[in-house]
Amino acid sequence: MLAVSRDGAEVTTIEGLGAGGSLHPLQAAFVEHDALQCGYCTPGQICSAAGLLSEGHARTRAEIRENMSGNLCRCGAYTNIADAIEDVMGQGAVAREAAE
């Protein structure tokens, strides 16, 4: 989606995910699970994952993989990306952040 199509609505970028100089739980999980390899797709992967989790569209690994399937990773870090998302999903960290 192009930001201009949001017609003045708030748009969160990768830089806006963390708070107070701390990494967002997904950013930290991507580092921990080596899900960022070359870094080319990382911002899009993390922002998509944040939306996926905050909207409650994933409850299983299969749903994570299905919902993230439109995001391409040229390094093939898909397993690590799913691991990172699943880890954060298990912690409930994004759901708690969205509620605050």
JSON list of C-alpha atoms in Angstrom, two decimals:
[
{"chain": "A", "resi": 1, "resn": "MET", "atom": "CA", "xyz": [0.00, 0.00, 0.00]},
{"chain": "A", "resi": 2, "resn": "LEU", "atom": "CA", "xyz": [1.32, 3.43, -0.83]},
{"chain": "A", "resi": 3, "resn": "ALA", "atom": "CA", "xyz": [1.52, 5.80, 2.14]},
{"chain": "A", "resi": 4, "resn": "VAL", "atom": "CA", "xyz": [-0.26, 8.50, 0.12]},
{"chain": "A", "resi": 5, "resn": "SER", "atom": "CA", "xyz": [-3.30, 6.23, -0.14]},
{"chain": "A", "resi": 6, "resn": "ARG", "atom": "CA", "xyz": [-3.72, 6.40, 3.66]},
{"chain": "A", "resi": 7, "resn": "ASP", "atom": "CA", "xyz": [-5.19, 9.91, 3.24]},
{"chain": "A", "resi": 8, "resn": "GLY", "atom": "CA", "xyz": [-3.64, 11.43, 6.36]},
{"chain": "A", "resi": 9, "resn": "ALA", "atom": "CA", "xyz": [-3.93, 8.31, 8.54]},
{"chain": "A", "resi": 10, "resn": "GLU", "atom": "CA", "xyz": [-0.91, 7.38, 10.64]},
{"chain": "A", "resi": 11, "resn": "VAL", "atom": "CA", "xyz": [1.71, 5.26, 8.91]},
{"chain": "A", "resi": 12, "resn": "THR", "atom": "CA", "xyz": [4.26, 3.38, 11.02]},
{"chain": "A", "resi": 13, "resn": "THR", "atom": "CA", "xyz": [7.62, 2.63, 9.48]},
{"chain": "A", "resi": 14, "resn": "ILE", "atom": "CA", "xyz": [10.39, 0.37, 10.77]},
{"chain": "A", "resi": 15, "resn": "GLU", "atom": "CA", "xyz": [11.94, 3.39, 12.51]},
{"chain": "A", "resi": 16, "resn": "GLY", "atom": "CA", "xyz": [8.71, 4.01, 14.43]},
{"chain": "A", "resi": 17, "resn": "LEU", "atom": "CA", "xyz": [8.27, 0.52, 15.86]},
{"chain": "A", "resi": 18, "resn": "GLY", "atom": "CA", "xyz": [10.68, 0.71, 18.78]},
{"chain": "A", "resi": 19, "resn": "ALA", "atom": "CA", "xyz": [10.09, 3.01, 21.74]},
{"chain": "A", "resi": 20, "resn": "GLY", "atom": "CA", "xyz": [12.51, 5.04, 23.81]},
{"chain": "A", "resi": 21, "resn": "GLY", "atom": "CA", "xyz": [15.60, 3.74, 22.06]},
{"chain": "A", "resi": 22, "resn": "SER", "atom": "CA", "xyz": [14.59, 0.11, 22.62]},
{"chain": "A", "resi": 23, "resn": "LEU", "atom": "CA", "xyz": [14.01, -2.42, 19.88]},
{"chain": "A", "resi": 24, "resn": "HIS", "atom": "CA", "xyz": [10.48, -3.59, 19.18]},
{"chain": "A", "resi": 25, "resn": "PRO", "atom": "CA", "xyz": [10.04, -7.25, 20.23]},
{"chain": "A", "resi": 26, "resn": "LEU", "atom": "CA", "xyz": [9.99, -8.29, 16.56]},
{"chain": "A", "resi": 27, "resn": "GLN", "atom": "CA", "xyz": [13.20, -6.38, 15.81]},
{"chain": "A", "resi": 28, "resn": "ALA", "atom": "CA", "xyz": [14.91, -8.12, 18.74]},
{"chain": "A", "resi": 29, "resn": "ALA", "atom": "CA", "xyz": [13.56, -11.52, 17.67]},
{"chain": "A", "resi": 30, "resn": "PHE", "atom": "CA", "xyz": [14.80, -11.03, 14.10]},
{"chain": "A", "resi": 31, "resn": "VAL", "atom": "CA", "xyz": [18.29, -10.37, 15.47]},
{"chain": "A", "resi": 32, "resn": "GLU", "atom": "CA", "xyz": [18.09, -13.34, 17.86]},
{"chain": "A", "resi": 33, "resn": "HIS", "atom": "CA", "xyz": [16.90, -15.74, 15.16]},
{"chain": "A", "resi": 34, "resn": "ASP", "atom": "CA", "xyz": [19.23, -14.41, 12.41]},
{"chain": "A", "resi": 35, "resn": "ALA", "atom": "CA", "xyz": [16.17, -13.55, 10.35]},
{"chain": "A", "resi": 36, "resn": "LEU", "atom": "CA", "xyz": [17.70, -10.45, 8.79]},
{"chain": "A", "resi": 37, "resn": "GLN", "atom": "CA", "xyz": [20.68, -11.82, 6.85]},
{"chain": "A", "resi": 38, "resn": "CYS", "atom": "CA", "xyz": [21.31, -9.27, 4.04]},
{"chain": "A", "resi": 39, "resn": "GLY", "atom": "CA", "xyz": [18.75, -6.82, 5.46]},
{"chain": "A", "resi": 40, "resn": "TYR", "atom": "CA", "xyz": [17.14, -5.98, 2.13]},
{"chain": "A", "resi": 41, "resn": "CYS", "atom": "CA", "xyz": [13.67, -7.26, 3.07]},
{"chain": "A", "resi": 42, "resn": "THR", "atom": "CA", "xyz": [13.92, -6.82, 6.84]},
{"chain": "A", "resi": 43, "resn": "PRO", "atom": "CA", "xyz": [11.91, -3.58, 7.25]},
{"chain": "A", "resi": 44, "resn": "GLY", "atom": "CA", "xyz": [9.01, -4.93, 5.19]},
{"chain": "A", "resi": 45, "resn": "GLN", "atom": "CA", "xyz": [9.11, -8.33, 6.86]},
{"chain": "A", "resi": 46, "resn": "ILE", "atom": "CA", "xyz": [9.07, -6.81, 10.36]},
{"chain": "A", "resi": 47, "resn": "CYS", "atom": "CA", "xyz": [6.35, -4.26, 9.59]},
{"chain": "A", "resi": 48, "resn": "SER", "atom": "CA", "xyz": [4.20, -6.96, 7.95]},
{"chain": "A", "resi": 49, "resn": "ALA", "atom": "CA", "xyz": [4.75, -9.25, 10.93]},
{"chain": "A", "resi": 50, "resn": "ALA", "atom": "CA", "xyz": [3.83, -6.46, 13.37]},
{"chain": "A", "resi": 51, "resn": "GLY", "atom": "CA", "xyz": [0.56, -5.90, 11.52]},
{"chain": "A", "resi": 52, "resn": "LEU", "atom": "CA", "xyz": [-0.08, -9.62, 11.26]},
{"chain": "A", "resi": 53, "resn": "LEU", "atom": "CA", "xyz": [0.32, -10.13, 15.00]},
{"chain": "A", "resi": 54, "resn": "SER", "atom": "CA", "xyz": [-1.42, -6.96, 16.17]},
{"chain": "A", "resi": 55, "resn": "GLU", "atom": "CA", "xyz": [-4.44, -7.76, 14.00]},
{"chain": "A", "resi": 56, "resn": "GLY", "atom": "CA", "xyz": [-4.55, -11.35, 15.28]},
{"chain": "A", "resi": 57, "resn": "HIS", "atom": "CA", "xyz": [-4.27, -12.96, 11.84]},
{"chain": "A", "resi": 58, "resn": "ALA", "atom": "CA", "xyz": [-1.86, -15.67, 12.95]},
{"chain": "A", "resi": 59, "resn": "ARG", "atom": "CA", "xyz": [-2.32, -18.29, 15.61]},
{"chain": "A", "resi": 60, "resn": "THR", "atom": "CA", "xyz": [-0.17, -21.05, 14.12]},
{"chain": "A", "resi": 61, "resn": "ARG", "atom": "CA", "xyz": [3.10, -21.36, 12.22]},
{"chain": "A", "resi": 62, "resn": "ALA", "atom": "CA", "xyz": [1.15, -22.36, 9.10]},
{"chain": "A", "resi": 63, "resn": "GLU", "atom": "CA", "xyz": [-0.88, -19.14, 9.34]},
{"chain": "A", "resi": 64, "resn": "ILE", "atom": "CA", "xyz": [2.31, -17.12, 9.81]},
{"chain": "A", "resi": 65, "resn": "ARG", "atom": "CA", "xyz": [3.82, -18.66, 6.68]},
{"chain": "A", "resi": 66, "resn": "GLU", "atom": "CA", "xyz": [0.62, -18.19, 4.66]},
{"chain": "A", "resi": 67, "resn": "ASN", "atom": "CA", "xyz": [0.11, -14.57, 5.70]},
{"chain": "A", "resi": 68, "resn": "MET", "atom": "CA", "xyz": [3.78, -13.66, 5.18]},
{"chain": "A", "resi": 69, "resn": "SER", "atom": "CA", "xyz": [3.98, -15.42, 1.79]},
{"chain": "A", "resi": 70, "resn": "GLY", "atom": "CA", "xyz": [3.75, -12.16, -0.17]},
{"chain": "A", "resi": 71, "resn": "ASN", "atom": "CA", "xyz": [7.02, -10.90, 1.34]},
{"chain": "A", "resi": 72, "resn": "LEU", "atom": "CA", "xyz": [10.03, -11.99, -0.65]},
{"chain": "A", "resi": 73, "resn": "CYS", "atom": "CA", "xyz": [13.43, -12.70, 0.93]},
{"chain": "A", "resi": 74, "resn": "ARG", "atom": "CA", "xyz": [16.32, -13.07, -1.49]},
{"chain": "A", "resi": 75, "resn": "CYS", "atom": "CA", "xyz": [18.47, -14.83, 1.15]},
{"chain": "A", "resi": 76, "resn": "GLY", "atom": "CA", "xyz": [15.85, -17.49, 1.86]},
{"chain": "A", "resi": 77, "resn": "ALA", "atom": "CA", "xyz": [15.60, -16.75, 5.58]},
{"chain": "A", "resi": 78, "resn": "TYR", "atom": "CA", "xyz": [11.95, -17.78, 5.63]},
{"chain": "A", "resi": 79, "resn": "THR", "atom": "CA", "xyz": [12.39, -20.39, 8.36]},
{"chain": "A", "resi": 80, "resn": "ASN", "atom": "CA", "xyz": [14.24, -17.92, 10.59]},
{"chain": "A", "resi": 81, "resn": "ILE", "atom": "CA", "xyz": [11.63, -15.23, 9.91]},
{"chain": "A", "resi": 82, "resn": "ALA", "atom": "CA", "xyz": [8.83, -17.63, 10.87]},
{"chain": "A", "resi": 83, "resn": "ASP", "atom": "CA", "xyz": [10.82, -18.61, 13.99]},
{"chain": "A", "resi": 84, "resn": "ALA", "atom": "CA", "xyz": [11.15, -14.96, 15.04]},
{"chain": "A", "resi": 85, "resn": "ILE", "atom": "CA", "xyz": [7.46, -14.22, 14.49]},
{"chain": "A", "resi": 86, "resn": "GLU", "atom": "CA", "xyz": [6.41, -17.40, 16.26]},
{"chain": "A", "resi": 87, "resn": "ASP", "atom": "CA", "xyz": [8.66, -16.51, 19.20]},
{"chain": "A", "resi": 88, "resn": "VAL", "atom": "CA", "xyz": [7.10, -13.06, 19.58]},
{"chain": "A", "resi": 89, "resn": "MET", "atom": "CA", "xyz": [3.62, -14.49, 19.06]},
{"chain": "A", "resi": 90, "resn": "GLY", "atom": "CA", "xyz": [4.26, -16.91, 21.92]},
{"chain": "A", "resi": 91, "resn": "GLN", "atom": "CA", "xyz": [5.32, -14.06, 24.17]},
{"chain": "A", "resi": 92, "resn": "GLY", "atom": "CA", "xyz": [2.18, -12.06, 23.38]},
{"chain": "A", "resi": 93, "resn": "ALA", "atom": "CA", "xyz": [4.42, -8.95, 23.26]},
{"chain": "A", "resi": 94, "resn": "VAL", "atom": "CA", "xyz": [2.87, -7.36, 20.18]},
{"chain": "A", "resi": 95, "resn": "ALA", "atom": "CA", "xyz": [-0.69, -7.89, 21.42]},
{"chain": "A", "resi": 96, "resn": "ARG", "atom": "CA", "xyz": [0.23, -6.19, 24.72]},
{"chain": "A", "resi": 97, "resn": "GLU", "atom": "CA", "xyz": [1.86, -3.28, 22.87]},
{"chain": "A", "resi": 98, "resn": "ALA", "atom": "CA", "xyz": [-1.18, -2.79, 20.63]},
{"chain": "A", "resi": 99, "resn": "ALA", "atom": "CA", "xyz": [-3.46, -2.69, 23.69]},
{"chain": "A", "resi": 100, "resn": "GLU", "atom": "CA", "xyz": [-1.39, 0.03, 25.39]}
]
